[in-house]
Every structure is written in C-alpha cells, then in structure tokens.
mmCIF file of N, CA and C in Angstrom:
data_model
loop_
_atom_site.group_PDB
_atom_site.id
_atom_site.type_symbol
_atom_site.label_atom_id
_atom_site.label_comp_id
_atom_site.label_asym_id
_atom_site.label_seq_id
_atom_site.Cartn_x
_atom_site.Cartn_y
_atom_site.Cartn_z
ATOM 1 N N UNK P 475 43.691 -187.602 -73.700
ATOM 2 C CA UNK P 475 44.425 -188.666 -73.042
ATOM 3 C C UNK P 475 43.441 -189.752 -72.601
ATOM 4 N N UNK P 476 43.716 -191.142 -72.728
ATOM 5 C CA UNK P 476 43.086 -192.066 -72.688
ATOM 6 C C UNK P 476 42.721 -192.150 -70.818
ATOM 7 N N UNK P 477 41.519 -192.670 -70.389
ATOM 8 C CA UNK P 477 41.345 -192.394 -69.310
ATOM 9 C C UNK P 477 41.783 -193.917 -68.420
ATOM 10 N N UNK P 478 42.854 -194.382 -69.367
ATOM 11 C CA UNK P 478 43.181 -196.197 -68.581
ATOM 12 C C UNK P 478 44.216 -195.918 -68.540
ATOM 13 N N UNK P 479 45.016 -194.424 -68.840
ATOM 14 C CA UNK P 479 46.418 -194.165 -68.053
ATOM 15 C C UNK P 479 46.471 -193.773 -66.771
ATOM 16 N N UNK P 480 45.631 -193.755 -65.994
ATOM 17 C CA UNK P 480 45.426 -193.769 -64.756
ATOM 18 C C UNK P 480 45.334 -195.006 -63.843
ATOM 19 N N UNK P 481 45.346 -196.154 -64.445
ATOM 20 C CA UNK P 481 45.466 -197.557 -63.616
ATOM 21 C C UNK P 481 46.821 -197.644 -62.994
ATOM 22 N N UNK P 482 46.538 -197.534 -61.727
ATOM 23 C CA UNK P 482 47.563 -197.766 -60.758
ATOM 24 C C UNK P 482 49.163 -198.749 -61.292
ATOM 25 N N UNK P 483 48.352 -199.943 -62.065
ATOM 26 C CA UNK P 483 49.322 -200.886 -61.857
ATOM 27 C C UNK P 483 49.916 -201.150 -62.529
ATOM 28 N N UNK P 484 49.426 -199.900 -64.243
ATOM 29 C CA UNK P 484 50.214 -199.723 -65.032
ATOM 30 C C UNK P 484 51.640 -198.824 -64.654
ATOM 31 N N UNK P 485 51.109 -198.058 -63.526
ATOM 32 C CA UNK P 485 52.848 -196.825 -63.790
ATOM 33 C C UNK P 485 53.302 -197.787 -62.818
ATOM 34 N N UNK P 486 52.696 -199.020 -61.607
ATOM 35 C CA UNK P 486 53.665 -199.487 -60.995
ATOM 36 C C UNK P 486 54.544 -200.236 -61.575
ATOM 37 N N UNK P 487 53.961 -200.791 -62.818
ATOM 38 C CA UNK P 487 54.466 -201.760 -63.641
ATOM 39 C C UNK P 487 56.193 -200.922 -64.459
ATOM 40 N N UNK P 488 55.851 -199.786 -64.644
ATOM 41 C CA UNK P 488 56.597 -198.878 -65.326
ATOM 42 C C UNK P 488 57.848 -198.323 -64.451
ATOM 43 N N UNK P 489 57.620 -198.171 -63.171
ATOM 44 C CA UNK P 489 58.684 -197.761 -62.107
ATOM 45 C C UNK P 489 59.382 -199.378 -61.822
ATOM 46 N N UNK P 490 58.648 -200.184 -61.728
ATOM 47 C CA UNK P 490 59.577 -201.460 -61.410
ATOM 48 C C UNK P 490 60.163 -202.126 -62.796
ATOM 49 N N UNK P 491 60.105 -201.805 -63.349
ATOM 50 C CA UNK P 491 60.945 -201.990 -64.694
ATOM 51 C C UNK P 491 62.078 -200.965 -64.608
ATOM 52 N N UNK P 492 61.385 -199.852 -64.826
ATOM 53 C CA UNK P 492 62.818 -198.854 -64.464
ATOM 54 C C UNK P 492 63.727 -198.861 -63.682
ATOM 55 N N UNK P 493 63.715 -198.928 -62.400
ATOM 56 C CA UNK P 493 64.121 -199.557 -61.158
ATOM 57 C C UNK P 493 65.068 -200.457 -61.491
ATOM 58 N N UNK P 494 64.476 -201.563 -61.893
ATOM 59 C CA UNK P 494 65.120 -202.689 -61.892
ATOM 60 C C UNK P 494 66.118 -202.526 -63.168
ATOM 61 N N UNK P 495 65.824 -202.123 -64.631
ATOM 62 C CA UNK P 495 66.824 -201.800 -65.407
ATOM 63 C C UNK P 495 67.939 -200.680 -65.262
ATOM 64 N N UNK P 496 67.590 -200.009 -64.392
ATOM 65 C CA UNK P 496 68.595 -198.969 -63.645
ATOM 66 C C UNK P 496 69.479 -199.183 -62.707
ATOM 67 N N UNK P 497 69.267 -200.395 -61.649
ATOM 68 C CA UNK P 497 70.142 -200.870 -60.897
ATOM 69 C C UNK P 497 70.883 -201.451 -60.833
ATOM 70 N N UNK P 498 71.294 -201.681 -61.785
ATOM 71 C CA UNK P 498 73.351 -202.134 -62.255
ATOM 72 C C UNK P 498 73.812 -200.988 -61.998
ATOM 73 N N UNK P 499 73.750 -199.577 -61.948
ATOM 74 C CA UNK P 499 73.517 -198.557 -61.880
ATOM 75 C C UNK P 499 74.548 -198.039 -60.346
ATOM 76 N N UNK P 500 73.700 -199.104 -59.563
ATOM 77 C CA UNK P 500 73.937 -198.661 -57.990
ATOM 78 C C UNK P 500 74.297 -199.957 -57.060
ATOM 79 N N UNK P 501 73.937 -201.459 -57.718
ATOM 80 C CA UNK P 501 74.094 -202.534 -56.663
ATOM 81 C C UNK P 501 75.755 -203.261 -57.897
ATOM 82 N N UNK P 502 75.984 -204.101 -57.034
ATOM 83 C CA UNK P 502 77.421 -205.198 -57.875
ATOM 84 C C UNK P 502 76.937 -206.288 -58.692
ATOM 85 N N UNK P 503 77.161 -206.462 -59.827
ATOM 86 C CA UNK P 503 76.613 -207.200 -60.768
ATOM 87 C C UNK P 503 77.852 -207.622 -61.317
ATOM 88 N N UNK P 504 77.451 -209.104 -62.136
ATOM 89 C CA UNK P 504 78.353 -209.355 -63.198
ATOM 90 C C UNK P 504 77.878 -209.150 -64.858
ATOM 91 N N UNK P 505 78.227 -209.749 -65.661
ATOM 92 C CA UNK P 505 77.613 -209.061 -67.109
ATOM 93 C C UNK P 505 76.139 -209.933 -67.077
ATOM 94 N N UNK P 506 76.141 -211.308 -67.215
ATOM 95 C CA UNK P 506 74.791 -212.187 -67.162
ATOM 96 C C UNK P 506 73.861 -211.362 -65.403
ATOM 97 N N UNK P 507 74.245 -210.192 -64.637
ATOM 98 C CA UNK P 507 73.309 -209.861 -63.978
ATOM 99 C C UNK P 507 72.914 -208.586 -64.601
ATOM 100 N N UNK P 508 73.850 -208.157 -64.782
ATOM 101 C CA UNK P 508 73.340 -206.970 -65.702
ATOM 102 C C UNK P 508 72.514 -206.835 -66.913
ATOM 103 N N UNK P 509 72.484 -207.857 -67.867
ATOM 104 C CA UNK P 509 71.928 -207.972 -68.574
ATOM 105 C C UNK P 509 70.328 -207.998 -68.693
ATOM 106 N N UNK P 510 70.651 -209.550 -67.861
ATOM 107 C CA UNK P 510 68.973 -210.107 -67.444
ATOM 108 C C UNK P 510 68.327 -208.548 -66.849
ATOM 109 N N UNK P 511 68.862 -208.050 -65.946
ATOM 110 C CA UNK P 511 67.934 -206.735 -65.219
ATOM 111 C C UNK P 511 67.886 -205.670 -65.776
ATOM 112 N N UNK P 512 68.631 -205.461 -66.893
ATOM 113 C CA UNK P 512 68.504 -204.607 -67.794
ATOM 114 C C UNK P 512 67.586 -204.757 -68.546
ATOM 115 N N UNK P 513 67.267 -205.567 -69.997
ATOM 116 C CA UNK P 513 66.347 -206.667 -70.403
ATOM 117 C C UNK P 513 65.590 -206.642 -69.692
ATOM 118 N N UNK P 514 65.417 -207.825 -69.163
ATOM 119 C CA UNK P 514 64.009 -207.756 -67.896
ATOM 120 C C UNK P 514 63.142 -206.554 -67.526
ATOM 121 N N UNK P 515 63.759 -205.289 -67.085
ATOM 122 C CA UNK P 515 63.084 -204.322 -66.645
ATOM 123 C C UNK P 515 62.833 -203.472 -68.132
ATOM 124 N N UNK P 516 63.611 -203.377 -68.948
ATOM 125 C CA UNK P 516 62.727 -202.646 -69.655
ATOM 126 C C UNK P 516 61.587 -203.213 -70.451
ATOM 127 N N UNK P 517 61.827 -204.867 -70.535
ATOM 128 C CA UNK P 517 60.652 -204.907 -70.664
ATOM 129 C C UNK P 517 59.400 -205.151 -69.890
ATOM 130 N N UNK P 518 59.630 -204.805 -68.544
ATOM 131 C CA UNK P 518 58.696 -204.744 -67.495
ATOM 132 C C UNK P 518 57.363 -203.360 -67.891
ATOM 133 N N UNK P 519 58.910 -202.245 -67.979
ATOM 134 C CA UNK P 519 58.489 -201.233 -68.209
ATOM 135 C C UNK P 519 57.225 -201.090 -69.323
ATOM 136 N N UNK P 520 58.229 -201.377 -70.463
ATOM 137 C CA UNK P 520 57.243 -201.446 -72.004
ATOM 138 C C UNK P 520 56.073 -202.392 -71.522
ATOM 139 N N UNK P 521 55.943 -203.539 -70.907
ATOM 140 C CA UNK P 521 54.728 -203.959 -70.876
ATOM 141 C C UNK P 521 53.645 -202.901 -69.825
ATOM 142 N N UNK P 522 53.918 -202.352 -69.013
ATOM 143 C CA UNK P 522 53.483 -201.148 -68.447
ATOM 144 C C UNK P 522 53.060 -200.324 -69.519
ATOM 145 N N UNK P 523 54.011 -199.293 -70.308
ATOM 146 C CA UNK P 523 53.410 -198.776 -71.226
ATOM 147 C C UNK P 523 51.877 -199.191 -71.880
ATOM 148 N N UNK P 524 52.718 -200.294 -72.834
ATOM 149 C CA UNK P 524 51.727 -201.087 -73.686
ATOM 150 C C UNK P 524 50.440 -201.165 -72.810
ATOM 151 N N UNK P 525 50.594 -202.000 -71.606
ATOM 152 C CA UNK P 525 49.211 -201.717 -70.727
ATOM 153 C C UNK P 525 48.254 -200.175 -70.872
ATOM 154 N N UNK P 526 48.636 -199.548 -70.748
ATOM 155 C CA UNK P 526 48.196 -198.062 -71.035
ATOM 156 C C UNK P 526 47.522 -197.825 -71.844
ATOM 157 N N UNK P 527 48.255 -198.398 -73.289
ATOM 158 C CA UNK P 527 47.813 -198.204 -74.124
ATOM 159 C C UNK P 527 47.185 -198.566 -74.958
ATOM 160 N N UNK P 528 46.857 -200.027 -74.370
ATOM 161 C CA UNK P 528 45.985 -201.250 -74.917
ATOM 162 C C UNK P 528 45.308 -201.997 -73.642
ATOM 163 N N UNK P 529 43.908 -200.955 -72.859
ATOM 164 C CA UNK P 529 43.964 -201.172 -71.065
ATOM 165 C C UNK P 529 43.193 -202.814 -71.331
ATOM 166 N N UNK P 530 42.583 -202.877 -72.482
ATOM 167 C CA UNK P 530 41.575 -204.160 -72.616
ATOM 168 C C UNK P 530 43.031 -205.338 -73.001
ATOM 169 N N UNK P 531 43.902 -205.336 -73.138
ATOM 170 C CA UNK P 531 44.575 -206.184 -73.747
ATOM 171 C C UNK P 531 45.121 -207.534 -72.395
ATOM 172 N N UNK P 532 44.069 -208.603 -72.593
ATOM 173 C CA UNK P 532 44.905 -209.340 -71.643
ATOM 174 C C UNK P 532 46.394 -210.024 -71.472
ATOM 175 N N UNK P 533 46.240 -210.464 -72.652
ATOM 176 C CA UNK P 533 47.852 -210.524 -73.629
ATOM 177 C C UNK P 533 48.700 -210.004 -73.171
ATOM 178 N N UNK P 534 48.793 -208.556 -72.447
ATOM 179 C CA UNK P 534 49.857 -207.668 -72.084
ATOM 180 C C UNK P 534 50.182 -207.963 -70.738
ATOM 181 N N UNK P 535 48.931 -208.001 -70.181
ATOM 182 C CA UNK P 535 48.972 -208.717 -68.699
ATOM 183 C C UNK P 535 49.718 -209.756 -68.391
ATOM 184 N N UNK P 536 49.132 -210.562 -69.644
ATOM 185 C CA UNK P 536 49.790 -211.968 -68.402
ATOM 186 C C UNK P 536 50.976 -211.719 -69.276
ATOM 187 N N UNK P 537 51.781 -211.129 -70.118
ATOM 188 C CA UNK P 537 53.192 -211.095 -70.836
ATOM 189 C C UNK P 537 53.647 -210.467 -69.192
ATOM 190 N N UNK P 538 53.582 -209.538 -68.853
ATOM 191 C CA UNK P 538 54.328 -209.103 -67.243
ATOM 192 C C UNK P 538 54.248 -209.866 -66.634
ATOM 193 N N UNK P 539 53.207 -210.814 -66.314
ATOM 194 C CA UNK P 539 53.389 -211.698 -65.032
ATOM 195 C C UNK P 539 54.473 -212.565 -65.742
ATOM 196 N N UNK P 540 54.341 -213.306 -66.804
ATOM 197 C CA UNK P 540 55.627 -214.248 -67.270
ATOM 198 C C UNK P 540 56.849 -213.371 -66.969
ATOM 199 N N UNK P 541 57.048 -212.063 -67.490
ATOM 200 C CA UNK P 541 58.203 -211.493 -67.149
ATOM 201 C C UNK P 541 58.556 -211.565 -65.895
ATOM 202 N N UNK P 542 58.010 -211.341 -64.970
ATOM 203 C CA UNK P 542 57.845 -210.987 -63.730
ATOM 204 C C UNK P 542 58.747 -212.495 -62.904
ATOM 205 N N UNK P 543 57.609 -213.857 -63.587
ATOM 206 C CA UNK P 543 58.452 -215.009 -63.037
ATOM 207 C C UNK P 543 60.335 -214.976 -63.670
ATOM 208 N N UNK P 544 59.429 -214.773 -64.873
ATOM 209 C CA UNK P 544 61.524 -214.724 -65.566
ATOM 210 C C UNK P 544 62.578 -213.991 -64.450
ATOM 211 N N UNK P 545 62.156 -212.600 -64.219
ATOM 212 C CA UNK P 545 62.979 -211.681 -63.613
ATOM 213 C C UNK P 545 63.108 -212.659 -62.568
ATOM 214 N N UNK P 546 62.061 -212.860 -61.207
ATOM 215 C CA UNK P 546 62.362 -213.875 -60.248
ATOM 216 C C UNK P 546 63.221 -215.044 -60.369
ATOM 217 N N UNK P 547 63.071 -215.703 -61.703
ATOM 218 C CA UNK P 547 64.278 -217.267 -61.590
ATOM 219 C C UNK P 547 65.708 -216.566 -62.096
ATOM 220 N N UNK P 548 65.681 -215.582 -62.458
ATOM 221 C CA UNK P 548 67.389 -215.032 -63.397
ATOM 222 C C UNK P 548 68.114 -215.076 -62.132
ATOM 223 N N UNK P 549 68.071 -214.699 -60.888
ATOM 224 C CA UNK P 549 69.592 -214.747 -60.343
ATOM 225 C C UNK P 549 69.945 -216.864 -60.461
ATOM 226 N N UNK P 550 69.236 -217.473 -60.479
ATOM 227 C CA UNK P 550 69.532 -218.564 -60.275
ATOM 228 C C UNK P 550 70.038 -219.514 -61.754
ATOM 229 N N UNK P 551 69.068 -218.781 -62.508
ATOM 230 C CA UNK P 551 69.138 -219.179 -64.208
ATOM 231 C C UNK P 551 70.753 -218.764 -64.884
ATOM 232 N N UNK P 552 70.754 -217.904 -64.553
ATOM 233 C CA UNK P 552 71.738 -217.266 -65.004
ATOM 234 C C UNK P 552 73.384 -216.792 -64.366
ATOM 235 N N UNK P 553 72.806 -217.223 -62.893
ATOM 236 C CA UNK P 553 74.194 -217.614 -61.506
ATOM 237 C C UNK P 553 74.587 -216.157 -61.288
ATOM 238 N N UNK P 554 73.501 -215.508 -60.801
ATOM 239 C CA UNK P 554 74.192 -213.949 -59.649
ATOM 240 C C UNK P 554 73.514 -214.205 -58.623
ATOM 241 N N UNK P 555 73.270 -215.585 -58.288
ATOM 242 C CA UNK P 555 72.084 -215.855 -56.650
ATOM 243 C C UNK P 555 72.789 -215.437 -55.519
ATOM 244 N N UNK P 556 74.158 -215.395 -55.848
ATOM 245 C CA UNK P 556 75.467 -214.780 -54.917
ATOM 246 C C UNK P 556 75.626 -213.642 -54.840
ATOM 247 N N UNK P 557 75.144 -212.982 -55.646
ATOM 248 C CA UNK P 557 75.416 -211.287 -55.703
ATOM 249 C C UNK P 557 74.337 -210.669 -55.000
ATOM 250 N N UNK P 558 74.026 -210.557 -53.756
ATOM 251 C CA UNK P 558 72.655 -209.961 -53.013
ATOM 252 C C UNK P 558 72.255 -209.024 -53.247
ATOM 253 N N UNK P 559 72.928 -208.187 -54.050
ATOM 254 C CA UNK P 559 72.149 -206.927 -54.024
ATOM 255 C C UNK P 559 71.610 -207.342 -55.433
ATOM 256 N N UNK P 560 71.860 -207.418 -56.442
ATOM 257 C CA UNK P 560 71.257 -207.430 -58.181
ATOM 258 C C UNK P 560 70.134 -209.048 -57.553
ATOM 259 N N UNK P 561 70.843 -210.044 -56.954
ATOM 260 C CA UNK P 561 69.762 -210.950 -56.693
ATOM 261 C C UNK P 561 68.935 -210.611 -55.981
ATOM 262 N N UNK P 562 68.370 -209.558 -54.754
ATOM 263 C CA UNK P 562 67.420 -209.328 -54.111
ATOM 264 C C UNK P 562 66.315 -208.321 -55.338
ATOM 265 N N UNK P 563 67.364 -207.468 -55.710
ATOM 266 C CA UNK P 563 66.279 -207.081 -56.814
ATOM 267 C C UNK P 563 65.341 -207.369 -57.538
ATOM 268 N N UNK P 564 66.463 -208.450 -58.287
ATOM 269 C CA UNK P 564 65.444 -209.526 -59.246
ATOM 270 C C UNK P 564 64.257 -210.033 -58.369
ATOM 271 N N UNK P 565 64.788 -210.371 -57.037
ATOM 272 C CA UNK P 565 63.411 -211.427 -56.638
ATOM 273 C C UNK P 565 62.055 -210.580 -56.341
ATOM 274 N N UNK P 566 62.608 -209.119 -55.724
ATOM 275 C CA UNK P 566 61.657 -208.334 -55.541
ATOM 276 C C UNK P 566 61.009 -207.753 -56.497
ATOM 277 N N UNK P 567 62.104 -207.683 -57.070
ATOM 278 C CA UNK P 567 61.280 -206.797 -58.538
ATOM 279 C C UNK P 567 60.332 -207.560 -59.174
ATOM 280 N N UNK P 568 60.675 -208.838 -59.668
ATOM 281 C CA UNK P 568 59.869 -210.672 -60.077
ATOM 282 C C UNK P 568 58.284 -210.287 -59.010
ATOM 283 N N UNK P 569 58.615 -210.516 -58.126
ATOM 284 C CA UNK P 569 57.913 -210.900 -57.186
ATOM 285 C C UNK P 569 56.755 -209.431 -57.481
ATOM 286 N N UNK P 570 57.135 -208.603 -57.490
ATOM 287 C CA UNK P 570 56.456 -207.125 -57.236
ATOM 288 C C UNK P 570 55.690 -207.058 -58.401
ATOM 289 N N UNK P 571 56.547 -207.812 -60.106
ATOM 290 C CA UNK P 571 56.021 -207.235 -61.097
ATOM 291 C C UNK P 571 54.685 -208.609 -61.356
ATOM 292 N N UNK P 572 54.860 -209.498 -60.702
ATOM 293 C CA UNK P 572 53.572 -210.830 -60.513
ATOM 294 C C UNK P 572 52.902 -209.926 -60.176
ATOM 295 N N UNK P 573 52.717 -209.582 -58.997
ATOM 296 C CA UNK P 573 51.433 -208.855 -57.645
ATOM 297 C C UNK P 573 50.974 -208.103 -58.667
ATOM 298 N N UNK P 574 51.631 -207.275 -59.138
ATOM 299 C CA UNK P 574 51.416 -205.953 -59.928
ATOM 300 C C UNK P 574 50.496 -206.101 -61.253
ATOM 301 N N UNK P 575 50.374 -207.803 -61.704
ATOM 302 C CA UNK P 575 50.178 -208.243 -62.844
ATOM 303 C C UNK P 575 48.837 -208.820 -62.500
ATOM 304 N N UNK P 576 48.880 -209.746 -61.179
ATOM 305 C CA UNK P 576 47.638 -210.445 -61.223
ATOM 306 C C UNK P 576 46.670 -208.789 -60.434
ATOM 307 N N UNK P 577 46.734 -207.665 -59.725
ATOM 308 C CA UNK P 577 45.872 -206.927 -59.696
ATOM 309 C C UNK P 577 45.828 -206.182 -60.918
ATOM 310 N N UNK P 578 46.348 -206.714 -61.578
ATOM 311 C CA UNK P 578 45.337 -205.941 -62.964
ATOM 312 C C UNK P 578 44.675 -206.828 -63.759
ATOM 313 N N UNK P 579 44.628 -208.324 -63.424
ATOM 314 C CA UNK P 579 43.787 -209.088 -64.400
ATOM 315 C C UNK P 579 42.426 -208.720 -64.180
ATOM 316 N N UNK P 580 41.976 -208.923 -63.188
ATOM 317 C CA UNK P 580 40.441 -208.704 -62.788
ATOM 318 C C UNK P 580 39.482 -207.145 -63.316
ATOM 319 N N UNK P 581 40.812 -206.394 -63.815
ATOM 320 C CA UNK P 581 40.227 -204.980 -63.881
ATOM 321 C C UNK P 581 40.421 -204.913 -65.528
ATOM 322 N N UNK P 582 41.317 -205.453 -65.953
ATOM 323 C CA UNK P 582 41.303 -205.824 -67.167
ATOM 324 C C UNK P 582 40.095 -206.329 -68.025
ATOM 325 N N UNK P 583 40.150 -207.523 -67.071
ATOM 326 C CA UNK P 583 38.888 -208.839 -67.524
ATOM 327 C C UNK P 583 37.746 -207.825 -67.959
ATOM 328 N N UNK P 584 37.009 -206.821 -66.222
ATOM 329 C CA UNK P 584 35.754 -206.047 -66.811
ATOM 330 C C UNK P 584 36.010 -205.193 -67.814
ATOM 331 N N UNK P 585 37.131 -204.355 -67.935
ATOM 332 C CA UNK P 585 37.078 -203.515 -69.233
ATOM 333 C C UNK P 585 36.723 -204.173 -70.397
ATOM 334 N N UNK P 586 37.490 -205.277 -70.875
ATOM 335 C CA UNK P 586 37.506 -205.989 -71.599
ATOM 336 C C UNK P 586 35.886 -207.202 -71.762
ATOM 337 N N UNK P 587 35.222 -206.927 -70.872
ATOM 338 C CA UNK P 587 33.717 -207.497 -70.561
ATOM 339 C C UNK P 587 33.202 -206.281 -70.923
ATOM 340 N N UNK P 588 33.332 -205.216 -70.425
ATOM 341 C CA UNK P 588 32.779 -203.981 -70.702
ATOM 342 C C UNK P 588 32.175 -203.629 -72.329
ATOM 343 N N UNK P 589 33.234 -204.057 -72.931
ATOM 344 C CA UNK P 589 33.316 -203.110 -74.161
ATOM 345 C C UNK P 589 32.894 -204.494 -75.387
ATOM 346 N N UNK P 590 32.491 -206.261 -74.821
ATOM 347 C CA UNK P 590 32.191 -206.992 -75.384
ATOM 348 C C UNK P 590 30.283 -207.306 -76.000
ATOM 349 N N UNK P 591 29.770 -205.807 -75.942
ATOM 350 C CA UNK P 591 28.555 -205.733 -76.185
ATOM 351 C C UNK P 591 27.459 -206.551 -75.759
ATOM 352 N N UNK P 592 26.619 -205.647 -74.930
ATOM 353 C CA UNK P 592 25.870 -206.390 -74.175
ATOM 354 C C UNK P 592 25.771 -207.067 -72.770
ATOM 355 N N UNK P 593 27.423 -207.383 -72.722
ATOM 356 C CA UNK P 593 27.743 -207.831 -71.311
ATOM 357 C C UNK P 593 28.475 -206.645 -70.297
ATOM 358 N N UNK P 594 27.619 -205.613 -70.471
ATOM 359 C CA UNK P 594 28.424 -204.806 -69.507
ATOM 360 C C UNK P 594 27.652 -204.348 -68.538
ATOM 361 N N UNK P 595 28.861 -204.566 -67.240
ATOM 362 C CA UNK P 595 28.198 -204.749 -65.969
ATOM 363 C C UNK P 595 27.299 -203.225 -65.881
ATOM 364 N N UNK P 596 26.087 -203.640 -64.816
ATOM 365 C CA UNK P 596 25.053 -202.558 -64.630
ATOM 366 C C UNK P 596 25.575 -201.663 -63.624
ATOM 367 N N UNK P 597 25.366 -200.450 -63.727
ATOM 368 C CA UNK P 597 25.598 -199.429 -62.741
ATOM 369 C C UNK P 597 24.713 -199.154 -61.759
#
C-alpha cells in the first residue's frame, strides 16, 4: 500500500464528498439540489481518491479546490439558497472541501519537489 494513503486531507476530502452526495438522503432538496450535491460530492470524493493515488499530482488538487468553489456557488447557481438545510451543506461542504484543498497544496508541492531530482529537501 502506497504510503500517501495516509494524508489526512485525502480521506477528508473523501468523507466530505460522501457526506455531501449522501445528504439528499436526510436534508429537503429539490431535483437541481439534489443533483448538484450528488455530482458535486462524488466528485469531491473521486478527487480524494485520485489524490491517493496520484499524492504528487497537483492537477488533482487544485481540481477539488475548483470543485469545492462550484459546490459553494450551487445553492445560488442553481436556486436552493432557500432550502437551508441542502444550502448549508453546499456552503460547508464548498467551504470545507477549499480548506481541505489548499492544506494539501504545500505537501503536495514537496512531494512533488521531492521526487524532481536533485531538489529534495535535506533531512
């Protein structure tokens, strides 16, 4: 097992996708809320995965943080800004899957410095 399935901010990345594609589930939605948070979170999730499994890939990174803003503008993009429970989600979930995105750039960056020959930081 690869030892970059242990980055924190990949399984957080993976529970707030789930979460969030699961909660039509439990909060009041209409079809355009359900959708977007359905959508949205799994691909929160899969970019979680993918993180895992590609830990040098910055590409994957900042694809979650874009998701992350998407999920945040959908109650408004898409008109469930009225529905508080599927709209608090989105914003938290948005909001959670950014945070979640920019602490993994920096850890990214060195792996990805790491393994660019020559430039890897001294122990």
């Amino acid at each position: 097992m690869n030892a970059s399935v242990n980055r924190w901010q990949d399984w957080v990345a993976v529970v707030i996708g789930a979460v969030v594609a699961l909660s039509p589930l439990w909060v009041d939605t209409n079809s355009a809320a359900q959708w977007s948070m359905i959508v949205l979170g799994v691909l929160v999730a899969a970019a979680g995965v993918a993180n895992m499994m590609a830990p040098t890939s910055e590409m994957v990174v900042g694809a979650m943080g874009v998701l992350g803003v998407l999920l945040f503008v959908a109650p408004w993009v898409t008109g469930y800004a009225d529905m508080a429970g599927a709209a608090w989600t989105s914003w938290v979930g948005g909001a959670a899957t950014v945070l979640t995105a920019l602490a993994a750039m920096p850890e990214g960056s060195r792996m990805h410095i790491g393994h660019g020959g020559g430039l890897a930081p001294h122990h």
